[in-house]
């Protein structure tokens, strides 16, 4: 292995894109502090290079839908994703404030997954 070679990733990563061309998860990430972005990005990268993973970083929510769990300053951030072929598609991101995932957030991810 050459000095600057990196391990091959298992999953490519892409943001879900709406019909209008926006990327809601990218926009949400841009609204966060630099420290929060770094923490979430590091956890997504861990999934990208270590897939499949389980707790405490990844939790399976239902068939074809998982969450990346990131500890940030304001609590616990969640990025809901699916895997298509060898690509991790980031569907929805939010900061979790209660024990259960809010139904609206879960429904948003489900709808985006269907529209891939």
mmCIF file of C-alpha atoms in Angstrom:
data_model
loop_
_atom_site.group_PDB
_atom_site.id
_atom_site.type_symbol
_atom_site.label_atom_id
_atom_site.label_comp_id
_atom_site.label_asym_id
_atom_site.label_seq_id
_atom_site.Cartn_x
_atom_site.Cartn_y
_atom_site.Cartn_z
ATOM 1 C CA UNK A 1 0.000 0.000 0.000
ATOM 2 C CA UNK A 2 1.340 3.440 -0.935
ATOM 3 C CA UNK A 3 1.666 6.000 1.891
ATOM 4 C CA UNK A 4 -1.323 8.120 0.821
ATOM 5 C CA UNK A 5 -3.641 5.358 -0.324
ATOM 6 C CA UNK A 6 -6.823 4.997 1.639
ATOM 7 C CA UNK A 7 -8.957 1.976 2.249
ATOM 8 C CA UNK A 8 -11.639 1.518 -0.377
ATOM 9 C CA UNK A 9 -15.067 2.505 0.830
ATOM 10 C CA UNK A 10 -17.820 -0.083 0.861
ATOM 11 C CA UNK A 11 -20.622 2.393 0.124
ATOM 12 C CA UNK A 12 -20.671 5.540 -1.948
ATOM 13 C CA UNK A 13 -22.664 8.343 -0.317
ATOM 14 C CA UNK A 14 -25.121 10.690 -1.988
ATOM 15 C CA UNK A 15 -27.794 13.102 -0.873
ATOM 16 C CA UNK A 16 -31.445 12.569 -1.768
ATOM 17 C CA UNK A 17 -32.394 15.169 -4.385
ATOM 18 C CA UNK A 18 -35.922 16.520 -4.797
ATOM 19 C CA UNK A 19 -37.551 16.991 -8.195
ATOM 20 C CA UNK A 20 -36.736 20.689 -7.814
ATOM 21 C CA UNK A 21 -33.045 19.858 -7.406
ATOM 22 C CA UNK A 22 -32.676 20.672 -3.703
ATOM 23 C CA UNK A 23 -30.850 18.363 -1.315
ATOM 24 C CA UNK A 24 -32.679 18.626 2.037
ATOM 25 C CA UNK A 25 -30.060 16.779 4.114
ATOM 26 C CA UNK A 26 -27.226 18.878 2.671
ATOM 27 C CA UNK A 27 -29.228 22.047 3.425
ATOM 28 C CA UNK A 28 -29.907 20.855 6.992
ATOM 29 C CA UNK A 29 -26.220 20.073 7.536
ATOM 30 C CA UNK A 30 -25.246 23.554 6.318
ATOM 31 C CA UNK A 31 -27.422 25.042 9.066
ATOM 32 C CA UNK A 32 -25.439 23.287 11.824
ATOM 33 C CA UNK A 33 -22.259 24.400 13.574
ATOM 34 C CA UNK A 34 -18.903 23.305 12.201
ATOM 35 C CA UNK A 35 -18.378 20.948 15.179
ATOM 36 C CA UNK A 36 -21.777 19.313 14.614
ATOM 37 C CA UNK A 37 -21.095 18.917 10.874
ATOM 38 C CA UNK A 38 -17.757 17.269 11.650
ATOM 39 C CA UNK A 39 -19.323 14.823 14.127
ATOM 40 C CA UNK A 40 -22.105 13.820 11.733
ATOM 41 C CA UNK A 41 -19.695 13.599 8.793
ATOM 42 C CA UNK A 42 -17.341 11.364 10.773
ATOM 43 C CA UNK A 43 -20.197 9.000 11.654
ATOM 44 C CA UNK A 44 -21.401 8.858 8.040
ATOM 45 C CA UNK A 45 -17.826 8.104 6.958
ATOM 46 C CA UNK A 46 -17.642 5.314 9.550
ATOM 47 C CA UNK A 47 -20.736 3.763 7.976
ATOM 48 C CA UNK A 48 -19.355 4.287 4.474
ATOM 49 C CA UNK A 49 -16.145 2.409 5.256
ATOM 50 C CA UNK A 50 -17.528 -0.162 7.711
ATOM 51 C CA UNK A 51 -20.911 -1.185 6.323
ATOM 52 C CA UNK A 52 -22.792 -3.114 7.586
ATOM 53 C CA UNK A 53 -22.686 -1.696 11.122
ATOM 54 C CA UNK A 54 -24.978 -1.815 14.113
ATOM 55 C CA UNK A 55 -25.393 0.019 17.376
ATOM 56 C CA UNK A 56 -24.333 2.441 18.697
ATOM 57 C CA UNK A 57 -23.770 4.244 15.344
ATOM 58 C CA UNK A 58 -26.386 2.589 13.134
ATOM 59 C CA UNK A 59 -29.851 1.388 14.027
ATOM 60 C CA UNK A 60 -32.132 -0.453 11.622
ATOM 61 C CA UNK A 61 -35.589 1.124 11.697
ATOM 62 C CA UNK A 62 -37.395 -1.139 9.228
ATOM 63 C CA UNK A 63 -36.530 -3.069 6.061
ATOM 64 C CA UNK A 64 -34.396 -0.815 3.877
ATOM 65 C CA UNK A 65 -34.266 2.106 6.319
ATOM 66 C CA UNK A 66 -31.558 2.874 8.896
ATOM 67 C CA UNK A 67 -30.425 5.802 11.009
ATOM 68 C CA UNK A 68 -26.940 7.141 11.699
ATOM 69 C CA UNK A 69 -26.827 8.298 15.314
ATOM 70 C CA UNK A 70 -24.475 11.203 16.062
ATOM 71 C CA UNK A 71 -23.876 12.893 19.392
ATOM 72 C CA UNK A 72 -23.708 16.651 18.943
ATOM 73 C CA UNK A 73 -23.799 19.685 21.232
ATOM 74 C CA UNK A 74 -27.595 20.043 21.137
ATOM 75 C CA UNK A 75 -28.380 16.349 21.633
ATOM 76 C CA UNK A 76 -28.464 13.479 19.205
ATOM 77 C CA UNK A 77 -28.625 14.052 15.464
ATOM 78 C CA UNK A 78 -30.153 11.461 13.197
ATOM 79 C CA UNK A 79 -29.592 10.952 9.501
ATOM 80 C CA UNK A 80 -32.061 8.479 8.022
ATOM 81 C CA UNK A 81 -30.765 6.587 5.012
ATOM 82 C CA UNK A 82 -31.319 3.697 2.668
ATOM 83 C CA UNK A 83 -28.864 1.647 0.648
ATOM 84 C CA UNK A 84 -29.373 1.278 -3.107
ATOM 85 C CA UNK A 85 -26.893 -1.017 -4.783
ATOM 86 C CA UNK A 86 -23.667 0.138 -3.126
ATOM 87 C CA UNK A 87 -24.798 3.679 -2.375
ATOM 88 C CA UNK A 88 -25.883 5.128 0.953
ATOM 89 C CA UNK A 89 -28.627 7.645 0.157
ATOM 90 C CA UNK A 90 -29.108 10.255 2.883
ATOM 91 C CA UNK A 91 -32.872 10.815 3.021
ATOM 92 C CA UNK A 92 -33.588 12.999 6.048
ATOM 93 C CA UNK A 93 -31.749 14.623 8.938
ATOM 94 C CA UNK A 94 -32.956 16.056 12.238
ATOM 95 C CA UNK A 95 -32.024 16.513 15.885
ATOM 96 C CA UNK A 96 -33.899 14.037 18.028
ATOM 97 C CA UNK A 97 -35.595 15.544 21.073
ATOM 98 C CA UNK A 98 -37.562 12.554 22.393
ATOM 99 C CA UNK A 99 -37.075 8.818 22.864
ATOM 100 C CA UNK A 100 -39.078 7.805 19.797
ATOM 101 C CA UNK A 101 -38.454 9.015 16.252
ATOM 102 C CA UNK A 102 -41.168 11.545 15.409
ATOM 103 C CA UNK A 103 -43.683 10.082 12.955
ATOM 104 C CA UNK A 104 -43.325 13.092 10.629
ATOM 105 C CA UNK A 105 -39.560 12.539 10.323
ATOM 106 C CA UNK A 106 -39.991 8.831 9.658
ATOM 107 C CA UNK A 107 -42.717 9.501 7.087
ATOM 108 C CA UNK A 108 -40.497 12.045 5.313
ATOM 109 C CA UNK A 109 -37.727 9.458 4.943
ATOM 110 C CA UNK A 110 -40.183 6.796 3.758
ATOM 111 C CA UNK A 111 -41.630 9.105 1.077
ATOM 112 C CA UNK A 112 -38.183 10.092 -0.165
ATOM 113 C CA UNK A 113 -37.107 6.457 -0.282
ATOM 114 C CA UNK A 114 -40.091 5.582 -2.487
ATOM 115 C CA UNK A 115 -39.201 8.470 -4.829
ATOM 116 C CA UNK A 116 -35.631 7.327 -5.527
#
